[in-house]
Every structure is written in structure tokens, then in C-alpha cells.
mmCIF file of C-alpha atoms and ligand atoms in Angstrom:
data_model
loop_
_atom_site.group_PDB
_atom_site.id
_atom_site.type_symbol
_atom_site.label_atom_id
_atom_site.label_comp_id
_atom_site.label_asym_id
_atom_site.label_seq_id
_atom_site.Cartn_x
_atom_site.Cartn_y
_atom_site.Cartn_z
ATOM 1 C CA MET U 1 -4.216 -27.679 -29.987
ATOM 2 C CA SER U 2 -1.176 -25.431 -29.811
ATOM 3 C CA TRP U 3 0.494 -24.805 -26.456
ATOM 4 C CA ARG U 4 -0.589 -21.198 -26.980
ATOM 5 C CA THR U 5 -4.154 -22.222 -26.236
ATOM 6 C CA TYR U 6 -3.121 -23.186 -22.719
ATOM 7 C CA ILE U 7 -1.152 -20.134 -21.710
ATOM 8 C CA ARG U 8 -2.549 -18.534 -18.561
ATOM 9 C CA GLU U 9 -3.813 -15.254 -19.884
ATOM 10 C CA VAL U 10 -3.707 -12.318 -17.539
ATOM 11 C CA GLU U 11 -3.915 -8.597 -17.833
ATOM 12 C CA PRO U 12 -1.055 -7.517 -15.594
ATOM 13 C CA TYR U 13 -1.039 -4.815 -12.961
ATOM 14 C CA VAL U 14 0.674 -1.672 -14.233
ATOM 15 C CA PRO U 15 3.082 -0.251 -11.657
ATOM 16 C CA GLY U 16 3.995 3.442 -11.609
ATOM 17 C CA GLU U 17 6.942 4.485 -13.755
ATOM 18 C CA GLN U 18 10.406 4.604 -12.244
ATOM 19 C CA PRO U 19 11.991 7.421 -14.254
ATOM 20 C CA GLN U 20 15.701 7.918 -13.579
ATOM 21 C CA GLY U 21 17.615 11.123 -13.115
ATOM 22 C CA GLU U 22 18.530 13.649 -10.471
ATOM 23 C CA THR U 23 16.552 16.555 -11.849
ATOM 24 C CA ILE U 24 13.086 15.035 -11.699
ATOM 25 C CA ILE U 25 10.579 15.454 -8.904
ATOM 26 C CA LYS U 26 9.154 12.001 -8.334
ATOM 27 C CA LEU U 27 5.733 12.080 -6.704
ATOM 28 C CA ASN U 28 4.172 9.132 -8.537
ATOM 29 C CA THR U 29 4.629 5.936 -6.501
ATOM 30 C CA ASN U 30 4.103 6.950 -2.869
ATOM 31 C CA GLU U 31 7.692 6.435 -1.822
ATOM 32 C CA ASN U 32 8.955 8.124 1.324
ATOM 33 C CA PRO U 33 11.148 11.167 0.545
ATOM 34 C CA TYR U 34 13.337 10.540 3.611
ATOM 35 C CA PRO U 35 16.012 7.845 3.912
ATOM 36 C CA PRO U 36 15.482 4.751 6.100
ATOM 37 C CA ALA U 37 16.473 4.837 9.795
ATOM 38 C CA PRO U 38 20.211 5.547 10.328
ATOM 39 C CA ALA U 39 20.812 2.041 11.721
ATOM 40 C CA VAL U 40 19.971 0.646 8.277
ATOM 41 C CA GLU U 41 22.990 2.362 6.729
ATOM 42 C CA LYS U 42 25.254 1.101 9.501
ATOM 43 C CA ALA U 43 24.038 -2.471 9.124
ATOM 44 C CA LEU U 44 24.428 -2.231 5.358
ATOM 45 C CA ARG U 45 28.083 -1.208 5.730
ATOM 46 C CA ASN U 46 28.706 -4.086 8.107
ATOM 47 C CA MET U 47 27.327 -6.656 5.714
ATOM 48 C CA ASP U 48 29.797 -9.209 4.403
ATOM 49 C CA PRO U 49 29.195 -10.476 0.833
ATOM 50 C CA ALA U 50 30.494 -13.877 2.006
ATOM 51 C CA TRP U 51 27.182 -14.260 3.877
ATOM 52 C CA PHE U 52 25.350 -14.404 0.565
ATOM 53 C CA ARG U 53 26.908 -17.766 -0.235
ATOM 54 C CA LYS U 54 24.255 -19.315 1.991
ATOM 55 C CA TYR U 55 20.492 -19.333 1.656
ATOM 56 C CA PRO U 56 18.649 -16.833 3.825
ATOM 57 C CA ASP U 57 16.712 -17.930 6.921
ATOM 58 C CA PRO U 58 13.421 -19.175 5.421
ATOM 59 C CA SER U 59 11.491 -18.039 8.493
ATOM 60 C CA ALA U 60 13.177 -14.573 8.464
ATOM 61 C CA ASP U 61 13.327 -14.938 12.206
ATOM 62 C CA ILE U 62 15.195 -11.751 13.166
ATOM 63 C CA LEU U 63 12.766 -9.660 11.150
ATOM 64 C CA VAL U 64 9.735 -11.409 12.627
ATOM 65 C CA GLU U 65 11.222 -10.906 16.091
ATOM 66 C CA ALA U 66 11.798 -7.176 15.508
ATOM 67 C CA LEU U 67 8.180 -6.830 14.341
ATOM 68 C CA ALA U 68 6.936 -8.871 17.297
ATOM 69 C CA ASP U 69 8.742 -6.467 19.667
ATOM 70 C CA CYS U 70 7.444 -3.440 17.838
ATOM 71 C CA TYR U 71 3.781 -4.529 17.892
ATOM 72 C CA HIS U 72 3.881 -6.476 21.184
ATOM 73 C CA LEU U 73 2.721 -9.646 19.494
ATOM 74 C CA PRO U 74 3.881 -13.250 19.688
ATOM 75 C CA LYS U 75 5.977 -14.246 16.676
ATOM 76 C CA GLU U 76 3.304 -16.784 15.709
ATOM 77 C CA ARG U 77 1.002 -13.910 14.787
ATOM 78 C CA ILE U 78 3.291 -12.428 12.127
ATOM 79 C CA PHE U 79 3.964 -13.453 8.533
ATOM 80 C CA VAL U 80 6.568 -11.651 6.406
ATOM 81 C CA GLY U 81 7.031 -11.430 2.650
ATOM 82 C CA VAL U 82 8.595 -9.636 -0.287
ATOM 83 C CA GLY U 83 6.669 -6.391 0.031
ATOM 84 C CA SER U 84 3.005 -6.365 0.917
ATOM 85 C CA ASP U 85 2.209 -7.286 -2.694
ATOM 86 C CA ASP U 86 3.768 -10.690 -2.040
ATOM 87 C CA VAL U 87 1.901 -11.020 1.262
ATOM 88 C CA LEU U 88 -1.401 -9.980 -0.318
ATOM 89 C CA GLY U 89 -0.976 -12.311 -3.300
ATOM 90 C CA MET U 90 -0.226 -15.150 -0.905
ATOM 91 C CA ALA U 91 -3.305 -14.240 1.158
ATOM 92 C CA PHE U 92 -5.548 -14.332 -1.933
ATOM 93 C CA LEU U 93 -4.179 -17.785 -2.728
ATOM 94 C CA THR U 94 -4.605 -19.003 0.851
ATOM 95 C CA PHE U 95 -7.972 -17.612 1.934
ATOM 96 C CA PHE U 96 -10.139 -16.928 -1.110
ATOM 97 C CA ASN U 97 -10.982 -20.478 -2.199
ATOM 98 C CA SER U 98 -14.708 -20.847 -1.567
ATOM 99 C CA GLY U 99 -15.758 -20.253 -5.178
ATOM 100 C CA LYS U 100 -18.042 -17.464 -3.910
ATOM 101 C CA PRO U 101 -17.264 -13.914 -5.054
ATOM 102 C CA ILE U 102 -14.902 -11.900 -2.911
ATOM 103 C CA LEU U 103 -15.712 -8.245 -2.292
ATOM 104 C CA PHE U 104 -13.616 -5.104 -2.650
ATOM 105 C CA PRO U 105 -14.565 -1.486 -3.458
ATOM 106 C CA ASP U 106 -15.016 -0.330 -7.070
ATOM 107 C CA VAL U 107 -12.346 2.304 -6.521
ATOM 108 C CA THR U 108 -9.365 0.727 -4.809
ATOM 109 C CA TYR U 109 -5.880 -0.725 -5.199
ATOM 110 C CA SER U 110 -5.825 -1.901 -8.800
ATOM 111 C CA PHE U 111 -3.843 -5.034 -7.978
ATOM 112 C CA TYR U 112 -6.860 -6.739 -6.330
ATOM 113 C CA PRO U 113 -8.711 -7.570 -9.567
ATOM 114 C CA VAL U 114 -5.427 -8.744 -11.103
ATOM 115 C CA TRP U 115 -4.791 -11.317 -8.350
ATOM 116 C CA ALA U 116 -8.443 -12.377 -8.501
ATOM 117 C CA GLN U 117 -8.141 -12.990 -12.238
ATOM 118 C CA LEU U 118 -4.768 -14.723 -11.916
ATOM 119 C CA PHE U 119 -6.102 -17.153 -9.302
ATOM 120 C CA GLY U 120 -9.543 -17.565 -10.884
ATOM 121 C CA ILE U 121 -11.376 -15.973 -7.955
ATOM 122 C CA PRO U 122 -14.767 -14.404 -8.786
ATOM 123 C CA TYR U 123 -15.259 -10.900 -7.372
ATOM 124 C CA GLU U 124 -17.806 -8.126 -6.931
ATOM 125 C CA THR U 125 -17.011 -4.466 -6.415
ATOM 126 C CA PRO U 126 -19.499 -2.501 -4.260
ATOM 127 C CA ALA U 127 -19.383 1.190 -5.195
ATOM 128 C CA LEU U 128 -17.941 3.803 -2.860
ATOM 129 C CA ASP U 129 -20.350 6.647 -2.094
ATOM 130 C CA GLY U 130 -20.083 10.065 -3.799
ATOM 131 C CA ASP U 131 -17.394 11.143 -1.311
ATOM 132 C CA PHE U 132 -15.338 7.995 -1.991
ATOM 133 C CA ARG U 133 -16.350 6.394 1.312
ATOM 134 C CA ILE U 134 -16.753 2.653 1.823
ATOM 135 C CA LYS U 135 -20.334 1.779 2.806
ATOM 136 C CA PRO U 136 -20.122 -1.018 5.413
ATOM 137 C CA GLU U 137 -23.691 -2.140 4.668
ATOM 138 C CA ASP U 138 -22.528 -3.215 1.168
ATOM 139 C CA TYR U 139 -20.407 -5.893 2.816
ATOM 140 C CA ARG U 140 -23.328 -7.747 4.333
ATOM 141 C CA ARG U 141 -23.984 -9.972 1.348
ATOM 142 C CA GLU U 142 -22.784 -13.535 0.905
ATOM 143 C CA ASN U 143 -19.103 -13.574 -0.072
ATOM 144 C CA GLY U 144 -15.935 -15.636 -0.236
ATOM 145 C CA GLY U 145 -13.765 -13.017 1.477
ATOM 146 C CA ILE U 146 -13.305 -9.274 1.741
ATOM 147 C CA ILE U 147 -10.348 -6.985 1.145
ATOM 148 C CA PHE U 148 -9.984 -3.227 1.275
ATOM 149 C CA PRO U 149 -7.174 -0.789 1.999
ATOM 150 C CA ASN U 150 -7.570 1.478 4.992
ATOM 151 C CA PRO U 151 -6.958 4.294 4.253
ATOM 152 C CA ASN U 152 -8.184 3.486 0.761
ATOM 153 C CA ALA U 153 -5.998 3.993 -2.296
ATOM 154 C CA PRO U 154 -5.853 6.031 -4.446
ATOM 155 C CA THR U 155 -8.393 8.198 -2.592
ATOM 156 C CA GLY U 156 -6.610 8.476 0.776
ATOM 157 C CA VAL U 157 -9.966 8.233 2.572
ATOM 158 C CA PHE U 158 -9.911 6.565 6.013
ATOM 159 C CA LEU U 159 -12.713 4.321 7.258
ATOM 160 C CA PRO U 160 -13.230 4.777 11.030
ATOM 161 C CA LEU U 161 -12.413 1.745 13.115
ATOM 162 C CA ASP U 162 -15.983 1.108 14.316
ATOM 163 C CA GLN U 163 -16.988 0.683 10.667
ATOM 164 C CA VAL U 164 -14.062 -1.653 9.984
ATOM 165 C CA GLU U 165 -15.208 -3.705 12.972
ATOM 166 C CA GLU U 166 -18.788 -3.699 11.671
ATOM 167 C CA ILE U 167 -17.552 -5.362 8.458
ATOM 168 C CA VAL U 168 -15.350 -7.896 10.268
ATOM 169 C CA LYS U 169 -18.138 -8.746 12.718
ATOM 170 C CA ALA U 170 -20.773 -9.217 10.019
ATOM 171 C CA ASN U 171 -18.521 -11.688 8.160
ATOM 172 C CA ARG U 172 -17.311 -14.212 10.719
ATOM 173 C CA ASP U 173 -17.350 -16.944 8.056
ATOM 174 C CA SER U 174 -15.021 -15.074 5.678
ATOM 175 C CA VAL U 175 -11.484 -13.819 5.998
ATOM 176 C CA VAL U 176 -11.433 -10.021 5.990
ATOM 177 C CA ILE U 177 -8.113 -8.488 4.933
ATOM 178 C CA VAL U 178 -7.443 -4.882 5.859
ATOM 179 C CA ASP U 179 -4.573 -3.588 3.727
ATOM 180 C CA GLU U 180 -2.948 -0.951 5.941
ATOM 181 C CA ALA U 181 -0.174 0.109 3.556
ATOM 182 C CA TYR U 182 -0.754 3.765 4.526
ATOM 183 C CA ILE U 183 -1.944 3.430 8.125
ATOM 184 C CA ASP U 184 1.056 5.130 9.735
ATOM 185 C CA PHE U 185 0.212 8.561 8.334
ATOM 186 C CA GLY U 186 -2.604 9.420 10.711
ATOM 187 C CA GLY U 187 -5.042 6.508 10.457
ATOM 188 C CA GLU U 188 -5.943 4.164 13.305
ATOM 189 C CA SER U 189 -4.877 0.563 12.846
ATOM 190 C CA ALA U 190 -7.356 -2.284 13.236
ATOM 191 C CA LEU U 191 -4.571 -4.371 14.787
ATOM 192 C CA PRO U 192 -6.134 -4.482 18.297
ATOM 193 C CA LEU U 193 -9.177 -6.171 16.749
ATOM 194 C CA ILE U 194 -7.212 -9.338 15.900
ATOM 195 C CA GLU U 195 -7.567 -10.320 19.581
ATOM 196 C CA ARG U 196 -11.317 -10.587 19.145
ATOM 197 C CA TYR U 197 -11.697 -11.701 15.530
ATOM 198 C CA ASP U 198 -10.061 -14.841 14.193
ATOM 199 C CA ASN U 199 -11.141 -13.882 10.637
ATOM 200 C CA LEU U 200 -9.197 -10.599 10.504
ATOM 201 C CA LEU U 201 -5.835 -10.246 8.751
ATOM 202 C CA ILE U 202 -3.939 -6.940 8.840
ATOM 203 C CA VAL U 203 -1.342 -6.331 6.116
ATOM 204 C CA GLN U 204 1.290 -3.592 6.316
ATOM 205 C CA THR U 205 4.473 -2.626 4.483
ATOM 206 C CA PHE U 206 7.931 -1.101 4.915
ATOM 207 C CA SER U 207 7.601 0.659 1.570
ATOM 208 C CA LYS U 208 5.952 3.868 2.770
ATOM 209 C CA SER U 209 6.351 4.740 6.454
ATOM 210 C CA ARG U 210 9.678 2.896 6.816
ATOM 211 C CA SER U 211 11.272 4.280 3.611
ATOM 212 C CA MET U 212 12.199 0.823 2.319
ATOM 213 C CA ALA U 213 10.279 0.349 -0.951
ATOM 214 C CA GLY U 214 13.452 -0.856 -2.674
ATOM 215 C CA MET U 215 14.061 -3.557 -0.071
ATOM 216 C CA ARG U 216 10.635 -5.175 -0.552
ATOM 217 C CA VAL U 217 9.408 -5.994 2.937
ATOM 218 C CA GLY U 218 5.764 -6.526 3.898
ATOM 219 C CA TYR U 219 3.978 -8.375 6.685
ATOM 220 C CA ALA U 220 0.651 -9.683 7.878
ATOM 221 C CA MET U 221 -0.668 -9.902 11.424
ATOM 222 C CA GLY U 222 -3.515 -12.067 12.659
ATOM 223 C CA GLN U 223 -4.341 -15.026 14.888
ATOM 224 C CA GLU U 224 -2.022 -18.037 14.708
ATOM 225 C CA GLU U 225 -4.349 -20.089 12.540
ATOM 226 C CA LEU U 226 -4.345 -17.513 9.732
ATOM 227 C CA ILE U 227 -0.577 -17.012 9.948
ATOM 228 C CA GLN U 228 0.028 -20.751 9.911
ATOM 229 C CA ALA U 229 -2.159 -21.140 6.829
ATOM 230 C CA LEU U 230 -0.211 -18.404 5.020
ATOM 231 C CA GLY U 231 3.049 -20.123 5.950
ATOM 232 C CA ASN U 232 1.826 -23.451 4.585
ATOM 233 C CA VAL U 233 1.073 -21.873 1.222
ATOM 234 C CA LYS U 234 4.336 -19.943 1.152
ATOM 235 C CA TYR U 235 6.398 -23.062 1.906
ATOM 236 C CA SER U 236 4.519 -24.890 -0.848
ATOM 237 C CA TYR U 237 5.550 -22.290 -3.367
ATOM 238 C CA ASN U 238 8.976 -20.844 -2.494
ATOM 239 C CA SER U 239 10.691 -21.305 0.877
ATOM 240 C CA TYR U 240 13.215 -18.505 0.441
ATOM 241 C CA THR U 241 11.070 -15.576 -0.547
ATOM 242 C CA MET U 242 12.946 -12.928 1.427
ATOM 243 C CA ASN U 243 16.579 -12.229 0.657
ATOM 244 C CA MET U 244 19.210 -11.834 3.356
ATOM 245 C CA PRO U 245 19.717 -8.032 3.139
ATOM 246 C CA SER U 246 15.968 -7.406 3.324
ATOM 247 C CA ILE U 247 15.689 -9.525 6.460
ATOM 248 C CA ILE U 248 18.663 -7.884 8.190
ATOM 249 C CA LEU U 249 17.964 -4.312 7.141
ATOM 250 C CA GLY U 250 14.225 -4.683 7.665
ATOM 251 C CA ALA U 251 14.862 -5.648 11.289
ATOM 252 C CA GLU U 252 17.005 -2.529 11.745
ATOM 253 C CA ALA U 253 14.398 -0.273 10.135
ATOM 254 C CA VAL U 254 11.684 -1.319 12.533
ATOM 255 C CA ARG U 255 13.651 -0.831 15.753
ATOM 256 C CA ASP U 256 14.023 2.951 15.551
ATOM 257 C CA GLU U 257 10.674 4.178 16.829
ATOM 258 C CA ALA U 258 11.822 7.798 17.306
ATOM 259 C CA TYR U 259 12.986 8.153 13.707
ATOM 260 C CA PHE U 260 9.749 6.574 12.471
ATOM 261 C CA ARG U 261 7.678 9.100 14.454
ATOM 262 C CA GLU U 262 9.816 11.989 13.237
ATOM 263 C CA THR U 263 9.626 11.158 9.516
ATOM 264 C CA THR U 264 5.944 10.139 9.435
ATOM 265 C CA GLY U 265 5.205 13.311 11.438
ATOM 266 C CA LYS U 266 7.049 15.475 8.896
ATOM 267 C CA ILE U 267 5.142 13.878 6.026
ATOM 268 C CA MET U 268 1.782 14.462 7.731
ATOM 269 C CA LYS U 269 2.688 18.103 8.349
ATOM 270 C CA THR U 270 3.707 18.587 4.713
ATOM 271 C CA ARG U 271 0.484 16.869 3.627
ATOM 272 C CA GLU U 272 -1.768 19.140 5.692
ATOM 273 C CA ASN U 273 0.088 22.163 4.372
ATOM 274 C CA ALA U 274 -0.311 20.798 0.830
ATOM 275 C CA LYS U 275 -4.079 20.480 1.294
ATOM 276 C CA ALA U 276 -4.241 24.183 2.175
ATOM 277 C CA ARG U 277 -1.890 25.302 -0.594
ATOM 278 C CA LEU U 278 -3.617 23.233 -3.282
ATOM 279 C CA SER U 279 -7.072 24.404 -2.156
ATOM 280 C CA ARG U 280 -5.878 27.975 -2.583
ATOM 281 C CA LEU U 281 -4.997 27.088 -6.172
ATOM 282 C CA GLY U 282 -8.566 25.872 -6.695
ATOM 283 C CA PHE U 283 -8.028 22.121 -6.251
ATOM 284 C CA SER U 284 -10.401 19.885 -4.305
ATOM 285 C CA CYS U 285 -8.614 17.321 -2.152
ATOM 286 C CA THR U 286 -10.009 14.376 -0.237
ATOM 287 C CA ASP U 287 -9.166 14.324 3.479
ATOM 288 C CA SER U 288 -6.212 12.028 2.863
ATOM 289 C CA ARG U 289 -4.691 10.232 5.852
ATOM 290 C CA THR U 290 -1.870 8.825 3.737
ATOM 291 C CA ASN U 291 1.404 10.001 2.202
ATOM 292 C CA PHE U 292 -0.388 11.092 -0.976
ATOM 293 C CA LEU U 293 -3.046 13.577 -2.061
ATOM 294 C CA PHE U 294 -5.944 12.837 -4.352
ATOM 295 C CA ILE U 295 -6.840 16.006 -6.195
ATOM 296 C CA THR U 296 -8.994 17.430 -8.967
ATOM 297 C CA HIS U 297 -9.333 20.904 -10.475
ATOM 298 C CA PRO U 298 -12.516 22.447 -11.890
ATOM 299 C CA ARG U 299 -10.753 24.269 -14.739
ATOM 300 C CA VAL U 300 -8.229 21.777 -16.049
ATOM 301 C CA LYS U 301 -8.587 18.136 -16.949
ATOM 302 C CA ALA U 302 -6.402 15.802 -14.908
ATOM 303 C CA ALA U 303 -4.992 14.126 -18.032
ATOM 304 C CA GLN U 304 -3.863 17.480 -19.405
ATOM 305 C CA LEU U 305 -2.306 18.531 -16.123
ATOM 306 C CA PHE U 306 -0.577 15.173 -15.790
ATOM 307 C CA GLU U 307 1.103 15.663 -19.176
ATOM 308 C CA ALA U 308 2.046 19.258 -18.398
ATOM 309 C CA LEU U 309 3.619 18.238 -15.089
ATOM 310 C CA ARG U 310 5.498 15.482 -16.819
ATOM 311 C CA ARG U 311 6.906 17.905 -19.357
ATOM 312 C CA GLY U 312 7.968 19.993 -16.362
ATOM 313 C CA ARG U 313 9.744 16.876 -15.021
ATOM 314 C CA ILE U 314 7.313 16.477 -12.145
ATOM 315 C CA TYR U 315 5.913 12.933 -12.063
ATOM 316 C CA VAL U 316 2.546 12.234 -10.444
ATOM 317 C CA ARG U 317 0.088 9.353 -10.981
ATOM 318 C CA TYR U 318 -2.893 9.444 -13.320
ATOM 319 C CA PHE U 319 -5.384 6.567 -13.575
ATOM 320 C CA ARG U 320 -7.323 6.217 -16.803
ATOM 321 C CA ALA U 321 -10.200 4.457 -15.042
ATOM 322 C CA PRO U 322 -13.893 5.071 -14.365
ATOM 323 C CA ARG U 323 -14.488 7.632 -11.570
ATOM 324 C CA LEU U 324 -10.742 8.343 -11.331
ATOM 325 C CA ASP U 325 -9.928 9.867 -14.669
ATOM 326 C CA ASN U 326 -10.256 13.470 -13.588
ATOM 327 C CA TYR U 327 -8.046 13.073 -10.528
ATOM 328 C CA LEU U 328 -4.331 13.022 -9.875
ATOM 329 C CA ARG U 329 -2.608 11.156 -7.088
ATOM 330 C CA VAL U 330 0.327 13.156 -5.793
ATOM 331 C CA THR U 331 2.797 11.644 -3.348
ATOM 332 C CA VAL U 332 3.800 13.909 -0.474
ATOM 333 C CA GLY U 333 7.467 14.784 -1.013
ATOM 334 C CA THR U 334 9.783 17.013 1.000
ATOM 335 C CA ASP U 335 8.703 20.607 1.627
ATOM 336 C CA GLU U 336 11.226 21.706 -1.026
ATOM 337 C CA GLU U 337 9.804 19.334 -3.642
ATOM 338 C CA MET U 338 6.278 20.462 -2.836
ATOM 339 C CA GLU U 339 7.266 24.113 -3.300
ATOM 340 C CA VAL U 340 8.445 23.276 -6.826
ATOM 341 C CA LEU U 341 5.075 21.621 -7.451
ATOM 342 C CA TYR U 342 3.052 24.607 -6.122
ATOM 343 C CA ASP U 343 5.135 27.045 -8.217
ATOM 344 C CA PHE U 344 4.607 24.968 -11.325
ATOM 345 C CA LEU U 345 0.862 24.654 -10.755
ATOM 346 C CA GLU U 346 0.465 28.337 -9.967
ATOM 347 C CA SER U 347 2.112 29.505 -13.159
ATOM 348 C CA TYR U 348 0.402 26.812 -15.242
ATOM 349 C CA LEU U 349 -3.049 27.789 -13.966
ATOM 350 C CA GLU U 350 -2.307 31.482 -14.508
ATOM 351 C CA ARG U 351 -1.542 30.857 -18.149
ATOM 352 C CA LEU U 352 -4.794 28.955 -18.828
HETATM 353 N N1 PMP P 401 -1.422 -1.952 -0.900
HETATM 354 C C1 PMP P 401 -1.677 -0.728 -1.359
HETATM 355 C C2 PMP P 401 -2.997 -0.137 -1.091
HETATM 356 C C3 PMP P 401 -0.704 -0.039 -2.102
HETATM 357 O O1 PMP P 401 -0.966 1.173 -2.597
HETATM 358 C C4 PMP P 401 0.552 -0.635 -2.328
HETATM 359 C C5 PMP P 401 1.616 0.109 -3.091
HETATM 360 N N2 PMP P 401 1.579 -0.076 -4.469
HETATM 361 C C6 PMP P 401 0.756 -1.926 -1.840
HETATM 362 C C7 PMP P 401 -0.240 -2.551 -1.115
HETATM 363 C C8 PMP P 401 2.020 -2.693 -2.104
HETATM 364 O O2 PMP P 401 3.160 -2.128 -1.599
HETATM 365 P P1 PMP P 401 4.473 -2.982 -1.359
HETATM 366 O O3 PMP P 401 4.391 -4.242 -2.182
HETATM 367 O O4 PMP P 401 5.570 -2.077 -1.784
HETATM 368 O O5 PMP P 401 4.499 -3.286 0.099
#
């Protein structure tokens, strides 16, 4: 048999485009429109390239310590990685080994089925209801683990904490991962529940609320046993996952609470305004608690609008997938960027 027979075949996750150029309005990958905390710039300027001669700290201690201070947790309850994608991939590898199907919603972060396929994990996808809500009762069947984002992506819909707890409580024999990539934009974190549930892992990221997508910093929080297990897998794969600048600058980004509140607050305000403005243009929006909007229009197909926006140099995200293919996901930009979007949409819809 040829070696080709034995290649691991996977259908990769497709990330959003990263178009270059000053004149585009980029609302397609849920980045934060504001720069990271000012202390990040200062620390960046003070960095000495001679430091890079050495390997980084494999335990990323200063970053873990900054997170521990921020969340009032012992360091043993925090695991860090190269963006939450790295942390989530590691968590799949660590916790989803029973051979039983794991569960995640039919409409959700499209990386979950990719990791499941890559690691040979069977999965089932309970359907969201007609309003894109997770139905906790669907997660009462036998399973090898559960994962869902809260708020969900790409819908933006938030599952109230009592329902998150219902799922965690009903599955004490499985690890339940709550992917809180967008939690800082008005959701309520399930973090306090880790005190009571040893099967709950919370995953968050610096990519959205901390304006650090390019630095690739993510983290998980849970009881020591879960964190230790993640560490064992990480150190069996690559000890030095996080590079030195990400560790140093990540620690700076997390210390400035006031700046974090200011920028996440601005984004939430722009988002609520966007819901009103887009509704006036005839769009339906979910009640997003994230830094993006999930919208559909009764008179124009999402695919057509996506292309028109693109020609107008406004990039948003379109998913050619069941249940999603008449929606657009639009990242919340600055007020100025959003005005350009509303103007474009208004004149486009007028001309229809
Ligand atoms: N989870 C969800 C739900 C996301 O939308 C994203 C962003 N693509 C991630 C995790 C990963 O983000 P990052 O790796 O930048 O932390």
C-alpha cells in the first residue's frame, strides 16, 4: 500500500479571511476594534530581542499569575495556551476519550466537528430550537462529554446560568466545557460554578475582549484535577506552546481592569445601537450578547448581500451551512465603521 493510504485525512476548519489594506472595513472575524491596554505598548517597547535567545517559561507563570489575580483563583486552577483554539483542541484530546459520542449543538462553533474528526471522537449534535436556543433537556442522554459556547456562536444567543448549571449537574460523569470566548460582552460567566462542579471547564480568550487576537492567548479554568490533566497532555505534545512576547504582553493586557471595562462597554453600546439601526433597515437580529450581530433580511438573500458588501470593501462573515445560509455575522466595529455599514446597507436596500 502507498503511504498515501495512511495519511490522516481531515477536512480543515476554514478561518475567516484576513484581507489586507487600510481602506477596508473588517467586520468578519470578531476582532476588537480598539487597541490592547496601554501597558501592552509600553511593555512591547521595553522588550529586548536578546531575551528571545532563550526558550520561554513553559509554565507561562507570569501570565498565569496575572490571570489568577484577575479571577481570584489559585494558579493551579488555570491553564494557558496559544489562543483558546489551542486550549480547546487540547481539552478535546484530554477529556473526550470514552468512545461515547460527545454532544454539541447543531449550530455552533464550526471548529468542534473538526477536532472531533481529527481525534476520532464520535459526536452528536442536538438541534437548537427555532430561536437558536440550546435546549438543556437534549443534554440528558448518555455522552462522552459536552461542549458549547456561551454565548453561542455564530448566533450570539446567551444561555442563562441556571440552564448551564442544569447541564453540568445532569452530567457529573462527563466533562462539560463551556467556551466563553464572548462572555465579556454582557453574558454571565459560569466561572463561580467550578467551586461546586469538578466536571466543569471554562475556556476564555484574549482575542475578543482583550484586543489580542494576534498574540494568540487563551486559557481554561477549572478544578485542579482538570487543569493538571490538561497540563499532562500539553507537556506530552509540546512544552513551549506559548511564545515569550505572548506571555509578557498577555500578563500586561489582563491587569488593566478599567481599560477592559471601558472598551467592552463601548462595544456593547455600539452593539445595542446597531440592533436598533439594523432593525430600522428591516433586518432581524438575535439578542446577541457578544461583539457580533447575527442578522437576516426578508428581502435580500444573505449570500447576495455578502457579495455586495465585499464589493463595497466591507467584510462580514457568511456561512454556507444548513440553518445559517440566510444569515450574516457582523462584528461590532467602532461607531464610525458601523456608520459606513449602515450607509451602505441603506442605499443598497433602496436600490433593490
Ligand atoms: N471559541 C469560539 C466560539 C470562537 O468563535 C472562537 C474564535 N474563532 C474561538 C473559540 C477561538 O478564538 P481564539 O483561538 O482566537 O482564542
